[in-house]
PDB file of C-alpha atoms in Angstrom:
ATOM      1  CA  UNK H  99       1.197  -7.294  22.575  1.00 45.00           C
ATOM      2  CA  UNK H 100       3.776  -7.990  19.923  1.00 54.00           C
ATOM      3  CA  UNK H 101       7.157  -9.399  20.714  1.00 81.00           C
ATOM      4  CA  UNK H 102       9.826  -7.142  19.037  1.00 87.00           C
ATOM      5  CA  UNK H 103      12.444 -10.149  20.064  1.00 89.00           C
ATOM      6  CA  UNK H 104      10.059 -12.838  18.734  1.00 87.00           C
ATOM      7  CA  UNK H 105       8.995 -10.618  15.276  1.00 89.00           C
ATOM      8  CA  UNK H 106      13.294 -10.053  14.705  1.00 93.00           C
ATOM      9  CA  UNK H 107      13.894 -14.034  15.470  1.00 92.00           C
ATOM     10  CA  UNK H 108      10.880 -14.845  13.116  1.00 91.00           C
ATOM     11  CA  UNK H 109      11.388 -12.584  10.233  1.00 92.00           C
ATOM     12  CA  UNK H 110      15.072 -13.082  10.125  1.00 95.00           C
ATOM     13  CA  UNK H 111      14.326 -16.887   9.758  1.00 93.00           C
ATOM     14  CA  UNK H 112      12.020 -16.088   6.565  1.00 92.00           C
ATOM     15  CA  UNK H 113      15.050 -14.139   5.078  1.00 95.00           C
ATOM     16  CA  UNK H 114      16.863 -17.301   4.406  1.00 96.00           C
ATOM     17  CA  UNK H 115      15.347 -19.234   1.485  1.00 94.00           C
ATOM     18  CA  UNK H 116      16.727 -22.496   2.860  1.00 95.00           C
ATOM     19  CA  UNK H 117      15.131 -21.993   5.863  1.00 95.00           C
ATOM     20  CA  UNK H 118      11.675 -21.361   4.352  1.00 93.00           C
ATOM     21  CA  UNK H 119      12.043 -24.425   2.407  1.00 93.00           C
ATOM     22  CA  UNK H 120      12.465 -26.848   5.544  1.00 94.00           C
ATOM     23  CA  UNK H 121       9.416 -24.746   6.617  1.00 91.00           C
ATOM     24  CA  UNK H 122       7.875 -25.685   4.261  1.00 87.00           C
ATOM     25  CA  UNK H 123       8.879 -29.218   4.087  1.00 91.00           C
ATOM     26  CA  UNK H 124       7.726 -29.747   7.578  1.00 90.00           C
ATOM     27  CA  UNK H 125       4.451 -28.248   6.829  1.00 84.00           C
ATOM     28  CA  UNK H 126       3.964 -31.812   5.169  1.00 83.00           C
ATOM     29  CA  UNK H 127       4.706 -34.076   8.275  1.00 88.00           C
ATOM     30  CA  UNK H 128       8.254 -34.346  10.786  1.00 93.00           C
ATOM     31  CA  UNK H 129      10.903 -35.012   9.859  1.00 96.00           C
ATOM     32  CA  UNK H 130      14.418 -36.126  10.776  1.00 97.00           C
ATOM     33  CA  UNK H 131      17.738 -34.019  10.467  1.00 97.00           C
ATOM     34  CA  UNK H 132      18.917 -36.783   7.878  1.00 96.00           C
ATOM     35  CA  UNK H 133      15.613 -36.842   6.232  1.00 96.00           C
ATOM     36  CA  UNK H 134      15.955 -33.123   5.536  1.00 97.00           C
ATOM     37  CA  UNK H 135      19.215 -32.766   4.778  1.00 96.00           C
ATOM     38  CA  UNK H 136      19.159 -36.151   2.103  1.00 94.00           C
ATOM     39  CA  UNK H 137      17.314 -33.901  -0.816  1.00 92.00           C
ATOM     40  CA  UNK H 138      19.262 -30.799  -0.668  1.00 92.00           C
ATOM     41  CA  UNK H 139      22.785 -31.960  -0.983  1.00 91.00           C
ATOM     42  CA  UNK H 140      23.768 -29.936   2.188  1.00 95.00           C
ATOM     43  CA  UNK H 141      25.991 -31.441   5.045  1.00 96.00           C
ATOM     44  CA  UNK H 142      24.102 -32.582   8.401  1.00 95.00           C
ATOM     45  CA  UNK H 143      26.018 -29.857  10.332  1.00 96.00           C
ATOM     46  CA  UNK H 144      24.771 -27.434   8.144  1.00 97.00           C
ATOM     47  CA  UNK H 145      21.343 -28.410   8.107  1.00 97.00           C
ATOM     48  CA  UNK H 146      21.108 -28.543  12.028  1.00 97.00           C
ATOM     49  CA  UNK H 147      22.274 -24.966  12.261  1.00 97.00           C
ATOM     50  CA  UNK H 148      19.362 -24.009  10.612  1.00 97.00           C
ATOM     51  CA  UNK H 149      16.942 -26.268  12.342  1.00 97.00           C
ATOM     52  CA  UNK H 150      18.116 -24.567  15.731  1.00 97.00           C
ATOM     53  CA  UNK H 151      17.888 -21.181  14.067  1.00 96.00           C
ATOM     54  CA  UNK H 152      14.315 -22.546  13.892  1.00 95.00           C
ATOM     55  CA  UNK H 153      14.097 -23.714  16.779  1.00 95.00           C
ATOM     56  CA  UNK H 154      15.929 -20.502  18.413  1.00 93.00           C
ATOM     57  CA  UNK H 155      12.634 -18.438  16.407  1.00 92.00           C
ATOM     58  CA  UNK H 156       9.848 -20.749  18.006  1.00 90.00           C
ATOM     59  CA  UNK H 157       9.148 -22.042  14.372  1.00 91.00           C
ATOM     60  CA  UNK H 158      10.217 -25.458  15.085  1.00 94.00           C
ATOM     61  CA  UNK H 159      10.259 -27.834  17.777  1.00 95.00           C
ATOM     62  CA  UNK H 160      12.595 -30.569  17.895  1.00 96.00           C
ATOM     63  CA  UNK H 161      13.064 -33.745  19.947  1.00 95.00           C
ATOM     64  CA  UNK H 162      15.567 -36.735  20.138  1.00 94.00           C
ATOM     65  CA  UNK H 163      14.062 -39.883  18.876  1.00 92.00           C
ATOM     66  CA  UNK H 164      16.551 -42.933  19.650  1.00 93.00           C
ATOM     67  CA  UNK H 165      19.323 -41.629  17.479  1.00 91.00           C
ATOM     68  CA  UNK H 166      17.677 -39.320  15.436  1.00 92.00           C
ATOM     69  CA  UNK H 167      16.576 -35.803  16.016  1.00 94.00           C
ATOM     70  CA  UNK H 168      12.721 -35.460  14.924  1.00 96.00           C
ATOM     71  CA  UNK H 169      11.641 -32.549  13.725  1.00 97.00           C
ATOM     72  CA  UNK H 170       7.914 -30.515  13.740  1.00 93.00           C
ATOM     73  CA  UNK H 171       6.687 -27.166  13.012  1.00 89.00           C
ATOM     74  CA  UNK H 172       5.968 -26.166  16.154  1.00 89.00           C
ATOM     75  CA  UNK H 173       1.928 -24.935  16.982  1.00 81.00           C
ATOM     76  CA  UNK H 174       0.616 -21.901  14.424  1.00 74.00           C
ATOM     77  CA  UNK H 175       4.312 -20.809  14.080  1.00 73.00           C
ATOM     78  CA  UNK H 176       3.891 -17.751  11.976  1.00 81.00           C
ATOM     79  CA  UNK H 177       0.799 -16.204  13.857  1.00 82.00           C
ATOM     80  CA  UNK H 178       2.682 -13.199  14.979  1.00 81.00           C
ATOM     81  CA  UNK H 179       4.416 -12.630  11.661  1.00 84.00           C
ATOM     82  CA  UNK H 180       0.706 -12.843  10.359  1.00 83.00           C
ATOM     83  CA  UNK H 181      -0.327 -10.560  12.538  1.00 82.00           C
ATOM     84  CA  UNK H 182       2.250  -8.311  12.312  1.00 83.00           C
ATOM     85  CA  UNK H 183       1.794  -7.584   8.243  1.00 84.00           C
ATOM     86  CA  UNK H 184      -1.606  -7.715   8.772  1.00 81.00           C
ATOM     87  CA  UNK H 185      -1.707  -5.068  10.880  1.00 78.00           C
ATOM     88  CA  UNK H 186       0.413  -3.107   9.507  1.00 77.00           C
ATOM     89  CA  UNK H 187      -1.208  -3.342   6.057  1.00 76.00           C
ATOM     90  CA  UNK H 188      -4.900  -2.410   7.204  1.00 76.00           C
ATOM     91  CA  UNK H 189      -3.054   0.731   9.024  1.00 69.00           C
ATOM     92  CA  UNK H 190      -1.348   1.686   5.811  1.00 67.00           C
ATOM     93  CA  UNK H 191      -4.411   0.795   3.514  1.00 67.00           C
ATOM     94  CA  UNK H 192      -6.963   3.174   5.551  1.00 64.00           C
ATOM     95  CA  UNK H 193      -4.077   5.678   5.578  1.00 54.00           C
ATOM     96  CA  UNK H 194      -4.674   6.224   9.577  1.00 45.00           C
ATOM     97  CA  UNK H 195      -3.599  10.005  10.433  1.00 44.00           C
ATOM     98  CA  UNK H 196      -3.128   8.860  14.257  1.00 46.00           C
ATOM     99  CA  UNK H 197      -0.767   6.643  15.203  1.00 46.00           C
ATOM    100  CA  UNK H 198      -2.453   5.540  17.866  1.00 50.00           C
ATOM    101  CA  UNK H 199      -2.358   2.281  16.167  1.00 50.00           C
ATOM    102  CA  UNK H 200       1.587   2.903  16.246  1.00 51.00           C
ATOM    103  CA  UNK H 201       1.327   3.362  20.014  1.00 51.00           C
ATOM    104  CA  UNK H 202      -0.770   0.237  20.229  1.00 53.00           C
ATOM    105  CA  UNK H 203       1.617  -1.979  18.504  1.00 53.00           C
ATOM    106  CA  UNK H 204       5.100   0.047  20.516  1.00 53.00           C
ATOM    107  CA  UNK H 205       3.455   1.141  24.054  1.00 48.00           C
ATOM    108  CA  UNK H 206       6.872   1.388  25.272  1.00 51.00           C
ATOM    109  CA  UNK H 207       7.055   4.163  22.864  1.00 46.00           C
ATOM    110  CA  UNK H 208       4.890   7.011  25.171  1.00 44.00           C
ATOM    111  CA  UNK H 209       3.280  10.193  24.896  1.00 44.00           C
ATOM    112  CA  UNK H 210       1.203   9.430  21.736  1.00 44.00           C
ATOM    113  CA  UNK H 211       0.010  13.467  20.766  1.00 47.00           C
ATOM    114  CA  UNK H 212       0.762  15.079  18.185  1.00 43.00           C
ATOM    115  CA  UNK H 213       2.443  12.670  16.126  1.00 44.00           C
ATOM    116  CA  UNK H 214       3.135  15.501  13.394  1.00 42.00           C
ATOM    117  CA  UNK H 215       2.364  13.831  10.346  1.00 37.00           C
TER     118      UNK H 215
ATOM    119  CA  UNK B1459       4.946 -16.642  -9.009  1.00 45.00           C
ATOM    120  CA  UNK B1460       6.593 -15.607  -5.718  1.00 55.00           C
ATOM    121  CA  UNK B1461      10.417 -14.379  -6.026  1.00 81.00           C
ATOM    122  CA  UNK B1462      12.798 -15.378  -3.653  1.00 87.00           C
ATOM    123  CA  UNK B1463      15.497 -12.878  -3.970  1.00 89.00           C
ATOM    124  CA  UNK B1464      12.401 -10.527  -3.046  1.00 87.00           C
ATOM    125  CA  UNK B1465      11.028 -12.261  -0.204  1.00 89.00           C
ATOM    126  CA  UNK B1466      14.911 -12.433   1.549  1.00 93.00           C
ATOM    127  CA  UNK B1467      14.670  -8.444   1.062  1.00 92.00           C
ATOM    128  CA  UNK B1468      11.647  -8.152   2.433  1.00 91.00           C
ATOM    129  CA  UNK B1469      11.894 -10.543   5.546  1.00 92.00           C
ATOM    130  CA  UNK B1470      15.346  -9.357   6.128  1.00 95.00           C
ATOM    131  CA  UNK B1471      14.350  -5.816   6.345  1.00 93.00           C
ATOM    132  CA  UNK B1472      10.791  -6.679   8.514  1.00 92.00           C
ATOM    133  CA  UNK B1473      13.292  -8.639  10.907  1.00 95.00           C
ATOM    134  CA  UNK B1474      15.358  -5.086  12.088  1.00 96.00           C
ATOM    135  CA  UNK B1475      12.756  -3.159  14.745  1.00 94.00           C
ATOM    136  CA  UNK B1476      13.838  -0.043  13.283  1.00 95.00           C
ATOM    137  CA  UNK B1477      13.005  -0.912   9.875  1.00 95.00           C
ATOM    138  CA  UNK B1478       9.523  -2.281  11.047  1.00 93.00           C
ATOM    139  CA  UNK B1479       8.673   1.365  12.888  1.00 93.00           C
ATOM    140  CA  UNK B1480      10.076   3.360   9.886  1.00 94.00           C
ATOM    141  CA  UNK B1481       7.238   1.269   7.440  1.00 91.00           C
ATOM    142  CA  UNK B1482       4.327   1.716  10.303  1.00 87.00           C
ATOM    143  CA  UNK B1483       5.454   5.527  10.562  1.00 91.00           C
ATOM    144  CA  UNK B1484       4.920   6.035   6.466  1.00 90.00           C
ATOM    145  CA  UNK B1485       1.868   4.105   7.070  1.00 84.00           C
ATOM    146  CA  UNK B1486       0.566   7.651   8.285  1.00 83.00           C
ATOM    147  CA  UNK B1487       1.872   9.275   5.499  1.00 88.00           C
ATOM    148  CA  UNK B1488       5.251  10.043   3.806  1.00 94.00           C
ATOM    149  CA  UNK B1489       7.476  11.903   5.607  1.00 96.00           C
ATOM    150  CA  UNK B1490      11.329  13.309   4.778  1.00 97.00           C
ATOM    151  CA  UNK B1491      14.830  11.200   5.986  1.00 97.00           C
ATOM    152  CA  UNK B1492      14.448  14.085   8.458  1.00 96.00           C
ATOM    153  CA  UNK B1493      10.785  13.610   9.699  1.00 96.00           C
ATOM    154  CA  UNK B1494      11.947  10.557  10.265  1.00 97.00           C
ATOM    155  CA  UNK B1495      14.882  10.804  11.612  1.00 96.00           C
ATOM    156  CA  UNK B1496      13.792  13.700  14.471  1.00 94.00           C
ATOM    157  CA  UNK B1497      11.517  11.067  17.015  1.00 92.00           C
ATOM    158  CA  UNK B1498      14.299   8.398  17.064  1.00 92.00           C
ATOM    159  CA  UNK B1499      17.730  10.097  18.455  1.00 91.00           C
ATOM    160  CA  UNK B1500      19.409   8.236  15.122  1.00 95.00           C
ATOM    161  CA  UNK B1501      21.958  10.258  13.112  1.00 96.00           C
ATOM    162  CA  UNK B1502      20.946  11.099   9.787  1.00 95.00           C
ATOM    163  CA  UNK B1503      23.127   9.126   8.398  1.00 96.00           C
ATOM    164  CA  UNK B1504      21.959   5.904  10.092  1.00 97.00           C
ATOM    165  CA  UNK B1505      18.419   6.274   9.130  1.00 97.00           C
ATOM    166  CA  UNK B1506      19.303   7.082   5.401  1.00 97.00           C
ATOM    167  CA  UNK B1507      21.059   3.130   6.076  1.00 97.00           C
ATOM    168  CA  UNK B1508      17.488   2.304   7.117  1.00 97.00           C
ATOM    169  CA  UNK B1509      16.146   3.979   4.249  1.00 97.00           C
ATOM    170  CA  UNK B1510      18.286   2.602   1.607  1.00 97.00           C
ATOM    171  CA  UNK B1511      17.663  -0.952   2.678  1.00 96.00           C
ATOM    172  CA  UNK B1512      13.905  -0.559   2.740  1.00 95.00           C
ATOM    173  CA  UNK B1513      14.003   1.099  -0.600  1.00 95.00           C
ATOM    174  CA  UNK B1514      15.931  -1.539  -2.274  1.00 93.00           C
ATOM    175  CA  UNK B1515      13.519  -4.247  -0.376  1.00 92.00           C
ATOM    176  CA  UNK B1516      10.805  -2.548  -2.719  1.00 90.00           C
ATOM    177  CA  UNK B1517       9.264  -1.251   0.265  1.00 92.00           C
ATOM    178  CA  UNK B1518       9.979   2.175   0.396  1.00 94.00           C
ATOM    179  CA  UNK B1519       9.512   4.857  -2.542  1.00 95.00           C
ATOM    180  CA  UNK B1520      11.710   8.201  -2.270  1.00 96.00           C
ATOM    181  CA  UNK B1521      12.388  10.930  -4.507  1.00 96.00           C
ATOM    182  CA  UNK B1522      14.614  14.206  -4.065  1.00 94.00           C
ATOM    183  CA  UNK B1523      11.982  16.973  -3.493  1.00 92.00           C
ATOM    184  CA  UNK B1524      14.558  20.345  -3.258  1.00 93.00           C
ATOM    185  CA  UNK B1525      17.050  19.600  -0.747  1.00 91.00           C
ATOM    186  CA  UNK B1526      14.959  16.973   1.088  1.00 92.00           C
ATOM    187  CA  UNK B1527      14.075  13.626   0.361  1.00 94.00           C
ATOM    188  CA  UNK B1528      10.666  12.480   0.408  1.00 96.00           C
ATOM    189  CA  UNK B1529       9.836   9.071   1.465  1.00 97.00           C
ATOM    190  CA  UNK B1530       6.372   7.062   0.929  1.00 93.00           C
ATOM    191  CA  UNK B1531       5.507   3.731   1.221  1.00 90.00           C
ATOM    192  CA  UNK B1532       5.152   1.431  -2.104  1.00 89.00           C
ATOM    193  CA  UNK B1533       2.711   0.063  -3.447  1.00 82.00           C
ATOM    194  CA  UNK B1534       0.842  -2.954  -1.824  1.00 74.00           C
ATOM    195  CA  UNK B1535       4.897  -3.332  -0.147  1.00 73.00           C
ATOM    196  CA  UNK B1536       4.281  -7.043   2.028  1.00 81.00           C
ATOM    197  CA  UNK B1537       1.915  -8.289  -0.408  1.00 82.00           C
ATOM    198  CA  UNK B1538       4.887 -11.294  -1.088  1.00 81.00           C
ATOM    199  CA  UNK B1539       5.294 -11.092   2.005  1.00 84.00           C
ATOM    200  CA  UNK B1540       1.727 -11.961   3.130  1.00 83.00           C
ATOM    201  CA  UNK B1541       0.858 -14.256   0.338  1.00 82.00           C
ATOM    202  CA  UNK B1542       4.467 -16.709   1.456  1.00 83.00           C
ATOM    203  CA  UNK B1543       3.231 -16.461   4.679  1.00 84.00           C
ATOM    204  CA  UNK B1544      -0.689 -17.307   3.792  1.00 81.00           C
ATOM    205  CA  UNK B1545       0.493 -20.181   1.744  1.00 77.00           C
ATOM    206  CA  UNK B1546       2.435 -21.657   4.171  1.00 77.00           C
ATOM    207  CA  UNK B1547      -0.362 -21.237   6.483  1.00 75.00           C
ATOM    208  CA  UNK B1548      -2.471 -23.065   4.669  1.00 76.00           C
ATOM    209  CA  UNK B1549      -0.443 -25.558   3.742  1.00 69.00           C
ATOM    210  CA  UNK B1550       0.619 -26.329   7.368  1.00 67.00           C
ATOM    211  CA  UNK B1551      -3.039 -26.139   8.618  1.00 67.00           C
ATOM    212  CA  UNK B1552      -4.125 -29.201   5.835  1.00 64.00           C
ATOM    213  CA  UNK B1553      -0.897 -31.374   6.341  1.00 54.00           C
ATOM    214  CA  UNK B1554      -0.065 -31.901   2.528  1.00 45.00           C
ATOM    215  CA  UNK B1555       1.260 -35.100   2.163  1.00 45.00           C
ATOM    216  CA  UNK B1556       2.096 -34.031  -1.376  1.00 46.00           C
ATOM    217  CA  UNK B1557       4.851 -31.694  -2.063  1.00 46.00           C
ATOM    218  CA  UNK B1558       2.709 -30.385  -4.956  1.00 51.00           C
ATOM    219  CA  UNK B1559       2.566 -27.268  -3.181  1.00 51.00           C
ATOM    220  CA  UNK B1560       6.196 -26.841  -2.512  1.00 52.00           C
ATOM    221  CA  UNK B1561       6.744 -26.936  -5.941  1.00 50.00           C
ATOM    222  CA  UNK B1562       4.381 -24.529  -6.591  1.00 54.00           C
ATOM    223  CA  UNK B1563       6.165 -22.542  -4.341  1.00 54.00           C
ATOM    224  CA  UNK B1564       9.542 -23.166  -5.548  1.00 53.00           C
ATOM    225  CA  UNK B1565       8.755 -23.232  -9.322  1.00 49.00           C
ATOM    226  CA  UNK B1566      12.653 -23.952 -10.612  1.00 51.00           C
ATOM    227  CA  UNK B1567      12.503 -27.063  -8.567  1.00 45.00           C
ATOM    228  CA  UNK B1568      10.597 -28.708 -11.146  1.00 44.00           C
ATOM    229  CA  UNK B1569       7.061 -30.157 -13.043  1.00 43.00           C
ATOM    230  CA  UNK B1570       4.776 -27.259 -11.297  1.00 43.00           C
ATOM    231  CA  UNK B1571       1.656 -28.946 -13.191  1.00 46.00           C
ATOM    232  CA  UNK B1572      -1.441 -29.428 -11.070  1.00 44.00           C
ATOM    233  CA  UNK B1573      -0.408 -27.387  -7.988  1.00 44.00           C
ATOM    234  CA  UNK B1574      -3.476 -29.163  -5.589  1.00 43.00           C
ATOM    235  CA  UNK B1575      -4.268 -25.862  -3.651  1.00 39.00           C
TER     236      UNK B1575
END
Protein backbone atom coordinates (compact mmCIF):
# COMPACT_ATOMS: atom_id res chain seq x y z
CA UNK A 1 0.00 0.00 0.00
CA UNK A 2 0.97 3.60 -0.48
CA UNK A 3 2.40 5.70 2.29
CA UNK A 4 0.35 8.98 2.49
CA UNK A 5 3.33 10.22 5.05
CA UNK A 6 6.06 8.96 2.67
CA UNK A 7 4.10 10.38 -0.82
CA UNK A 8 3.69 14.16 1.34
CA UNK A 9 7.61 13.89 2.51
CA UNK A 10 8.54 12.89 -1.16
CA UNK A 11 6.53 15.20 -3.23
CA UNK A 12 7.13 18.14 -1.03
CA UNK A 13 10.93 17.51 -1.59
CA UNK A 14 10.34 17.69 -5.56
CA UNK A 15 8.59 21.13 -4.98
CA UNK A 16 11.84 22.75 -4.24
CA UNK A 17 13.97 23.20 -7.38
CA UNK A 18 17.14 23.22 -5.29
CA UNK A 19 16.35 20.17 -3.92
CA UNK A 20 15.76 18.40 -7.26
CA UNK A 21 18.98 19.66 -8.42
CA UNK A 22 21.15 17.92 -5.57
CA UNK A 23 18.89 15.00 -6.69
CA UNK A 24 19.98 15.15 -9.45
CA UNK A 25 23.54 15.81 -8.80
CA UNK A 26 23.76 12.73 -6.72
CA UNK A 27 22.24 10.71 -9.40
CA UNK A 28 25.92 11.08 -10.83
CA UNK A 29 27.94 9.62 -7.81
CA UNK A 30 28.09 10.88 -3.64
CA UNK A 31 28.90 13.49 -2.72
CA UNK A 32 30.02 15.63 0.21
CA UNK A 33 28.03 18.58 1.90
CA UNK A 34 31.02 20.90 0.72
CA UNK A 35 31.13 19.29 -2.60
CA UNK A 36 27.49 20.24 -3.13
CA UNK A 37 27.28 23.30 -1.75
CA UNK A 38 30.87 24.65 -3.72
CA UNK A 39 28.82 25.13 -7.27
CA UNK A 40 25.76 26.80 -6.11
CA UNK A 41 27.03 29.69 -4.14
CA UNK A 42 24.78 28.68 -1.14
CA UNK A 43 26.10 28.59 2.55
CA UNK A 44 26.92 24.97 4.10
CA UNK A 45 24.10 25.50 6.66
CA UNK A 46 21.83 26.01 4.05
CA UNK A 47 22.72 23.26 1.97
CA UNK A 48 22.53 20.68 4.93
CA UNK A 49 18.97 21.70 5.65
CA UNK A 50 18.08 20.48 2.52
CA UNK A 51 20.13 17.35 2.51
CA UNK A 52 18.19 16.33 5.82
CA UNK A 53 14.95 17.40 4.20
CA UNK A 54 16.23 14.59 1.94
CA UNK A 55 17.15 12.58 4.14
CA UNK A 56 13.87 13.25 6.39
CA UNK A 57 11.89 12.02 2.69
CA UNK A 58 13.99 8.68 2.36
CA UNK A 59 15.56 10.25 -0.87
CA UNK A 60 18.93 10.43 0.51
CA UNK A 61 21.08 8.65 2.78
CA UNK A 62 23.86 10.24 4.44
CA UNK A 63 26.86 9.14 6.50
CA UNK A 64 29.89 10.79 8.33
CA UNK A 65 33.09 10.15 6.57
CA UNK A 66 36.13 11.43 8.85
CA UNK A 67 35.08 15.04 8.78
CA UNK A 68 32.90 15.14 6.04
CA UNK A 69 29.32 14.16 5.65
CA UNK A 70 28.97 11.81 2.41
CA UNK A 71 26.14 11.89 0.66
CA UNK A 72 24.02 9.07 -1.71
CA UNK A 73 20.72 8.78 -3.20
CA UNK A 74 19.45 6.37 -1.21
CA UNK A 75 18.05 2.76 -3.10
CA UNK A 76 15.20 3.49 -6.07
CA UNK A 77 14.24 6.70 -4.13
CA UNK A 78 11.35 7.86 -6.20
CA UNK A 79 9.58 4.38 -6.68
CA UNK A 80 6.54 5.39 -4.79
CA UNK A 81 6.29 8.82 -6.37
CA UNK A 82 6.51 6.67 -9.66
CA UNK A 83 4.03 4.68 -8.69
CA UNK A 84 1.88 7.01 -7.40
CA UNK A 85 1.47 9.18 -10.92
CA UNK A 86 1.47 6.17 -12.58
CA UNK A 87 -1.34 4.99 -11.11
CA UNK A 88 -3.13 7.63 -10.99
CA UNK A 89 -2.65 8.44 -14.70
CA UNK A 90 -3.77 4.89 -16.10
CA UNK A 91 -7.00 5.46 -13.69
CA UNK A 92 -7.64 8.83 -15.22
CA UNK A 93 -6.65 7.75 -18.87
CA UNK A 94 -9.25 4.65 -18.94
CA UNK A 95 -11.67 7.09 -17.28
CA UNK A 96 -12.56 4.22 -14.51
CA UNK A 97 -16.37 4.81 -13.37
CA UNK A 98 -15.52 2.78 -10.01
CA UNK A 99 -13.33 3.91 -7.70
CA UNK A 100 -12.49 0.88 -6.58
CA UNK A 101 -9.11 1.76 -7.70
CA UNK A 102 -9.63 4.87 -5.25
CA UNK A 103 -10.40 2.40 -2.46
CA UNK A 104 -7.36 0.40 -3.43
CA UNK A 105 -4.95 3.18 -3.22
CA UNK A 106 -7.05 4.85 0.41
CA UNK A 107 -8.47 1.47 2.14
CA UNK A 108 -8.73 3.44 5.18
CA UNK A 109 -11.29 5.25 3.25
CA UNK A 110 -14.37 2.33 3.61
CA UNK A 111 -17.56 1.45 2.25
CA UNK A 112 -16.59 1.68 -1.48
CA UNK A 113 -20.57 1.61 -3.18
CA UNK A 114 -21.94 3.89 -4.83
CA UNK A 115 -19.33 6.30 -5.31
CA UNK A 116 -21.92 8.71 -7.18
CA UNK A 117 -20.02 9.84 -9.97
CA UNK B 1 11.98 21.55 -22.16
CA UNK B 2 10.72 20.92 -18.60
CA UNK B 3 9.62 24.22 -16.56
CA UNK B 4 10.48 24.58 -13.18
CA UNK B 5 8.08 27.08 -11.90
CA UNK B 6 5.59 24.24 -13.19
CA UNK B 7 7.05 21.30 -11.70
CA UNK B 8 7.18 23.29 -7.93
CA UNK B 9 3.23 23.67 -8.66
CA UNK B 10 2.76 20.47 -9.44
CA UNK B 11 4.89 18.60 -6.72
CA UNK B 12 3.75 21.05 -4.20
CA UNK B 13 0.18 20.38 -4.82
CA UNK B 14 0.77 16.19 -5.24
CA UNK B 15 2.59 16.57 -1.73
CA UNK B 16 -0.99 17.73 0.30
CA UNK B 17 -3.19 14.19 0.70
CA UNK B 18 -6.15 16.15 0.06
CA UNK B 19 -5.03 17.51 -3.10
CA UNK B 20 -3.85 13.95 -4.24
CA UNK B 21 -7.65 12.41 -3.49
CA UNK B 22 -9.36 15.49 -5.09
CA UNK B 23 -7.15 14.59 -8.66
CA UNK B 24 -7.90 10.58 -8.21
CA UNK B 25 -11.69 11.57 -7.50
CA UNK B 26 -11.88 13.68 -11.08
CA UNK B 27 -10.08 10.77 -12.38
CA UNK B 28 -13.74 9.25 -12.39
CA UNK B 29 -15.10 12.09 -13.87
CA UNK B 30 -15.64 15.84 -13.17
CA UNK B 31 -17.59 16.63 -10.48
CA UNK B 32 -18.83 20.28 -8.84
CA UNK B 33 -16.74 22.16 -5.64
CA UNK B 34 -19.82 20.56 -4.07
CA UNK B 35 -19.54 16.87 -5.31
CA UNK B 36 -16.52 17.23 -4.00
CA UNK B 37 -16.80 18.75 -1.15
CA UNK B 38 -19.94 16.35 0.29
CA UNK B 39 -17.58 12.82 1.03
CA UNK B 40 -14.86 14.80 2.91
CA UNK B 41 -16.58 16.78 6.02
CA UNK B 42 -14.41 20.01 4.52
CA UNK B 43 -16.20 23.39 4.39
CA UNK B 44 -16.79 24.67 1.11
CA UNK B 45 -14.66 27.10 1.45
CA UNK B 46 -11.62 24.92 2.23
CA UNK B 47 -11.99 22.74 -0.72
CA UNK B 48 -12.47 25.77 -3.16
CA UNK B 49 -8.55 26.47 -1.36
CA UNK B 50 -7.90 22.95 -2.68
CA UNK B 51 -9.37 23.76 -5.85
CA UNK B 52 -7.73 26.96 -6.56
CA UNK B 53 -4.29 25.57 -5.92
CA UNK B 54 -4.78 22.59 -8.19
CA UNK B 55 -6.16 24.82 -10.85
CA UNK B 56 -3.34 27.18 -10.86
CA UNK B 57 -0.86 23.93 -10.70
CA UNK B 58 -2.43 23.33 -14.30
CA UNK B 59 -4.00 20.38 -12.95
CA UNK B 60 -7.41 21.11 -12.58
CA UNK B 61 -9.85 22.72 -15.32
CA UNK B 62 -13.15 24.52 -13.92
CA UNK B 63 -15.67 26.61 -15.40
CA UNK B 64 -18.92 28.32 -13.85
CA UNK B 65 -21.79 26.09 -15.15
CA UNK B 66 -25.10 28.22 -13.55
CA UNK B 67 -24.50 28.60 -10.01
CA UNK B 68 -22.08 25.65 -9.71
CA UNK B 69 -18.71 25.16 -10.66
CA UNK B 70 -17.66 22.36 -12.66
CA UNK B 71 -14.37 20.82 -12.16
CA UNK B 72 -12.41 18.27 -14.61
CA UNK B 73 -9.14 17.18 -14.75
CA UNK B 74 -6.58 18.77 -17.47
CA UNK B 75 -5.17 17.56 -19.96
CA UNK B 76 -2.35 14.89 -19.68
CA UNK B 77 -2.00 17.04 -15.85
CA UNK B 78 1.50 14.97 -14.33
CA UNK B 79 2.88 14.50 -17.64
CA UNK B 80 6.01 17.05 -16.21
CA UNK B 81 5.56 15.50 -13.53
CA UNK B 82 6.25 11.94 -14.78
CA UNK B 83 8.74 12.80 -17.41
CA UNK B 84 11.18 14.80 -14.19
CA UNK B 85 10.64 11.87 -12.42
CA UNK B 86 11.46 9.26 -15.48
CA UNK B 87 14.52 11.24 -16.23
CA UNK B 88 15.84 11.19 -13.05
CA UNK B 89 15.16 7.60 -12.96
CA UNK B 90 17.08 6.91 -15.59
CA UNK B 91 19.69 8.91 -14.96
CA UNK B 92 20.19 7.48 -11.41
CA UNK B 93 19.81 3.85 -12.68
CA UNK B 94 23.06 4.47 -15.39
CA UNK B 95 25.26 6.56 -12.90
CA UNK B 96 26.12 9.51 -15.38
CA UNK B 97 29.37 10.55 -14.69
CA UNK B 98 28.61 13.44 -17.03
CA UNK B 99 26.41 16.20 -16.00
CA UNK B 100 25.29 16.36 -19.65
CA UNK B 101 22.03 15.38 -18.49
CA UNK B 102 21.64 17.87 -15.76
CA UNK B 103 22.03 20.39 -18.13
CA UNK B 104 19.63 19.09 -20.21
CA UNK B 105 17.51 19.26 -17.44
CA UNK B 106 18.31 22.62 -16.29
CA UNK B 107 18.67 24.29 -19.75
CA UNK B 108 19.59 28.11 -18.34
CA UNK B 109 22.52 26.53 -16.66
CA UNK B 110 24.32 26.48 -19.79
CA UNK B 111 25.83 24.74 -23.38
CA UNK B 112 22.74 22.07 -23.54
CA UNK B 113 24.50 20.65 -26.86
CA UNK B 114 24.73 16.87 -27.07
CA UNK B 115 22.47 15.96 -24.10
CA UNK B 116 23.97 11.95 -24.00
CA UNK B 117 20.50 10.37 -23.12
Amino acid sequence: MVQQETLNRVFASLADPTRRDILVRLGAGPATISELTEPTGMSLTGMKKHVQALENAGLVVTRKVGRSRQCRLADAPLDDAMAWIGFYQRLWARRLDGLDAYFTLRPDRTDPKDPDT
